[in-house]
Short mmCIF file of C-alpha atoms in Angstrom, two decimals:
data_model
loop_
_atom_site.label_atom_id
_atom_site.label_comp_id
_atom_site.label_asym_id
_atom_site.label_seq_id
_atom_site.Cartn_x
_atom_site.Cartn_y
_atom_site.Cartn_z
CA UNK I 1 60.66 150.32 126.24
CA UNK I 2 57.35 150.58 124.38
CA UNK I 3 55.05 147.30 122.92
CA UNK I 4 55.84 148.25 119.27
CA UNK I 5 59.78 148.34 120.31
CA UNK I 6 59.77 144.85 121.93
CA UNK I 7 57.69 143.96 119.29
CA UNK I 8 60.21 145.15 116.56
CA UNK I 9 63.02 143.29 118.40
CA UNK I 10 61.34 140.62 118.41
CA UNK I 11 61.34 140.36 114.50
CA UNK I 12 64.74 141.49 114.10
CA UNK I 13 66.01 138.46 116.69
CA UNK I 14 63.53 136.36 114.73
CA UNK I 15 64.69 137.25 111.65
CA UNK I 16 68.49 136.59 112.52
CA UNK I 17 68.00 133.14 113.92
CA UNK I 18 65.87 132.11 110.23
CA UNK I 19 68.99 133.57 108.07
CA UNK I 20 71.38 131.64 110.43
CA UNK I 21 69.02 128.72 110.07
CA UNK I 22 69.27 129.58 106.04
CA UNK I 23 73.00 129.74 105.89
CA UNK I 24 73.28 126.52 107.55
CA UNK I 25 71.25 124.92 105.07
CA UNK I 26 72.82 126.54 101.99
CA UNK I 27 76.30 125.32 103.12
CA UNK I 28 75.13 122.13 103.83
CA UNK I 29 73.56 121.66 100.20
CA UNK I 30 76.68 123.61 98.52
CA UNK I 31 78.83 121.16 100.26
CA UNK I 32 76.90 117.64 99.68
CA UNK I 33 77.31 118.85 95.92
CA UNK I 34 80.70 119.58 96.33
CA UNK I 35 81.75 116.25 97.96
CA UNK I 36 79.71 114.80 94.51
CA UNK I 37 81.47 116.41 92.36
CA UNK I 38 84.78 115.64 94.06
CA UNK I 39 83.89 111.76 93.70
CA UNK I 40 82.58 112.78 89.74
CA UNK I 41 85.74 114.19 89.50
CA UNK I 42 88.08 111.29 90.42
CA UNK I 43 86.04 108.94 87.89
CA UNK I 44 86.47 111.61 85.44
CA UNK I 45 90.28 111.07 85.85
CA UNK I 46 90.59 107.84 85.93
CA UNK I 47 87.83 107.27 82.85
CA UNK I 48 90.46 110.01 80.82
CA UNK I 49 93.44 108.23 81.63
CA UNK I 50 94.85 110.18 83.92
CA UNK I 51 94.57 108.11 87.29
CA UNK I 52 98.53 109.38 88.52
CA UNK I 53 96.35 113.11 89.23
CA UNK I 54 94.19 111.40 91.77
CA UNK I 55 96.48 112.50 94.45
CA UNK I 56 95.44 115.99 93.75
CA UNK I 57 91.90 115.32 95.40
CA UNK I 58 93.53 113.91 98.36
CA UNK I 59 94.27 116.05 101.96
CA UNK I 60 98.16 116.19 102.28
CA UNK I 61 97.37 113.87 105.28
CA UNK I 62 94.54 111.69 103.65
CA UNK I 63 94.85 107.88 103.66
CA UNK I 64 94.19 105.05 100.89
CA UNK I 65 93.16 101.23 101.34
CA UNK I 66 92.35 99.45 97.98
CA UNK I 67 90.80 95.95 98.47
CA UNK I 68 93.03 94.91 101.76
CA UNK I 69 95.72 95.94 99.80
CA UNK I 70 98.08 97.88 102.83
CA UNK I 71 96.93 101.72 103.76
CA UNK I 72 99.13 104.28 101.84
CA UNK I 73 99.39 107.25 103.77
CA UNK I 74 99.79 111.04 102.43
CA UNK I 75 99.50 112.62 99.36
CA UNK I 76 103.08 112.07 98.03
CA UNK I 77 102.78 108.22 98.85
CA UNK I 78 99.42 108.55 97.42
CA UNK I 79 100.40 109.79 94.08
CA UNK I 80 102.73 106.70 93.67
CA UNK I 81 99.97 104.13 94.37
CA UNK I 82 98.09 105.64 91.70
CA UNK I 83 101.36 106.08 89.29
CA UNK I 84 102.18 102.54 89.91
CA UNK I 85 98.73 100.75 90.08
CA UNK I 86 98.76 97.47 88.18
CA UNK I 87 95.95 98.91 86.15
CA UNK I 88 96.54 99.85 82.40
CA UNK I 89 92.67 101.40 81.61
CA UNK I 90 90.02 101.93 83.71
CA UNK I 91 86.35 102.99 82.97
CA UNK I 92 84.40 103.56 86.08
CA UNK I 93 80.78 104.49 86.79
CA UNK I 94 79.42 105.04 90.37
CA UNK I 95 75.81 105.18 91.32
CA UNK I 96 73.74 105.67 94.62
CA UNK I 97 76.59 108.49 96.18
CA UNK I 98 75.30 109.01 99.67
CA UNK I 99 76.87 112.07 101.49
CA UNK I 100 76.61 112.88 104.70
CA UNK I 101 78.23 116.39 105.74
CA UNK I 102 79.10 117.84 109.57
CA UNK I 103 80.97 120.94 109.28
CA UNK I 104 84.23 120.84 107.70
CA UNK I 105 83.93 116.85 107.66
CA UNK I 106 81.76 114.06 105.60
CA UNK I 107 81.53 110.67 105.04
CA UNK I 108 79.99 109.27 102.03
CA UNK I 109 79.59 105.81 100.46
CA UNK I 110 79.29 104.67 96.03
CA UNK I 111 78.66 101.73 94.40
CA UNK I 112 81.80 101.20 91.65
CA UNK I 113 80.38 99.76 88.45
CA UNK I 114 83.90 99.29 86.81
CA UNK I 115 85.69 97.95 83.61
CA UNK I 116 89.42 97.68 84.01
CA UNK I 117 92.40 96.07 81.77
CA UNK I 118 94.56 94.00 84.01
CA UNK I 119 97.09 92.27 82.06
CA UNK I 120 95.95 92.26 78.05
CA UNK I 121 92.75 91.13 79.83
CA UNK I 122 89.14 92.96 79.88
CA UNK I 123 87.27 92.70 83.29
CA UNK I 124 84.35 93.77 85.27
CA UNK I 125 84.52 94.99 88.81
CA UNK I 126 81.66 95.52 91.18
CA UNK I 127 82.43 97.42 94.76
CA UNK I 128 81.81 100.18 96.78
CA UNK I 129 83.88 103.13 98.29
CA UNK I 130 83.48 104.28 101.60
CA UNK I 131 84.90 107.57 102.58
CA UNK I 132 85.70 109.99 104.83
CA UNK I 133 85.81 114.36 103.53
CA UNK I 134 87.74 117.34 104.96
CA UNK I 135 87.12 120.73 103.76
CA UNK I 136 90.21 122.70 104.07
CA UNK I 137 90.64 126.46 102.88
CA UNK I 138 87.10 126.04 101.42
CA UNK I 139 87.52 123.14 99.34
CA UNK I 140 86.68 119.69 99.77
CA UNK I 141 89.22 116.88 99.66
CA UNK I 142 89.32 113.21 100.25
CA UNK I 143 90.46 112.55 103.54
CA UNK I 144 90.24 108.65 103.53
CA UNK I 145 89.01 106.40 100.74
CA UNK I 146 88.20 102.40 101.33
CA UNK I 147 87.49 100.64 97.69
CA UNK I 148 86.04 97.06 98.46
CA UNK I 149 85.40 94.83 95.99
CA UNK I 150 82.71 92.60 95.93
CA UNK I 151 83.63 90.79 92.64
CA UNK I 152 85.65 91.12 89.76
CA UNK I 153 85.56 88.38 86.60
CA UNK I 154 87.09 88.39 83.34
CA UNK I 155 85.12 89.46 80.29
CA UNK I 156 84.46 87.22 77.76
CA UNK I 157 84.62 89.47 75.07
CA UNK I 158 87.58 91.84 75.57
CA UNK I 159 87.60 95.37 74.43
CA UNK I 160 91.08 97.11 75.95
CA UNK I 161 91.62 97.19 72.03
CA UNK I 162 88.39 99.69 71.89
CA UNK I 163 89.74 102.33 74.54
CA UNK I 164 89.97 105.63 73.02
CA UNK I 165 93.55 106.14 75.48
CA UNK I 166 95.24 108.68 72.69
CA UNK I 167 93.64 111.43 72.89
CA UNK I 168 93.48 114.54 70.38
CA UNK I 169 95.00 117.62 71.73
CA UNK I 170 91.58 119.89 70.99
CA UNK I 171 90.16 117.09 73.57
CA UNK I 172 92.46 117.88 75.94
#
């Protein structure tokens, strides 16, 4: 084989290895958005009332641990939690997602700026999630999530009576 041949393979192996290199990155950005909008996504459920569809952004085998409340295993057992959580509105805000994305898995920790209704009663909740991601078929799902709270106290002026919970069916 001639210089200019060598020289031409060369580019093409160099070439390969940079778009491999390229891929990499792209998937790696495409999915530390995709885990973010997965956790934007279960806020935006639980802000619009609709906390028993959680379950939907849970693996089949994913796992749940609220607080030291005990782990709930699955996505069926899952769905009750949420169904039956002593919660009657919630309005959450996270800040400061960090994702961190191998493969198919990730890990990722929020801070939960949070204003729940708890028995007629207004409060503020301060926490943080720490969880684990699995992308299966494509799509990224929870695979474990661990809310702790690091304090919740009772508002003193209460506005569960202020919740826009009814929605209008064009909002829907």
């Amino acid at each position: 084989m001639n210089t200019e041949a060598n020289g031409t393979l060369a580019q093409v192996a160099q070439i390969s290895q940079q778009l491999q290199a390229l891929q990499r990155r792209v998937d790696q950005l495409e999915s530390v958005e995709a885990i973010r909008a997965l956790r934007a996504r279960y806020h935006m459920l639980v802000n619009e009332d609709q906390g028993p569809r959680l379950h939907e952004l849970f693996a089949e085998d994913a796992s749940v641990i609220y607080n030291g409340r005990p782990e709930v295993f699955g996505r069926e057992a899952i769905r009750s939690f949420f169904e039956n959580f002593p919660v009657q509105y919630a309005r959450q805000f996270i800040h400061q997602h960090e994702v961190s994305v191998d493969g198919d898995a990730g890990t990722g920790q929020s801070y939960l700026d949070g204003r729940p209704v708890h028995g007629g009663k207004s409060f503020y909740v301060v926490g943080r999630f720490d969880d684990t991601y699995v992308r299966i078929d494509g799509r990224w799902l929870f695979k474990k999530v661990v809310l702790t709270v690091h304090y919740m106290v009772e508002a003193a002026e209460h506005w569960e009576a202020l919740l826009p919970v009814k929605k209008n069916a064009e909002a829907a």
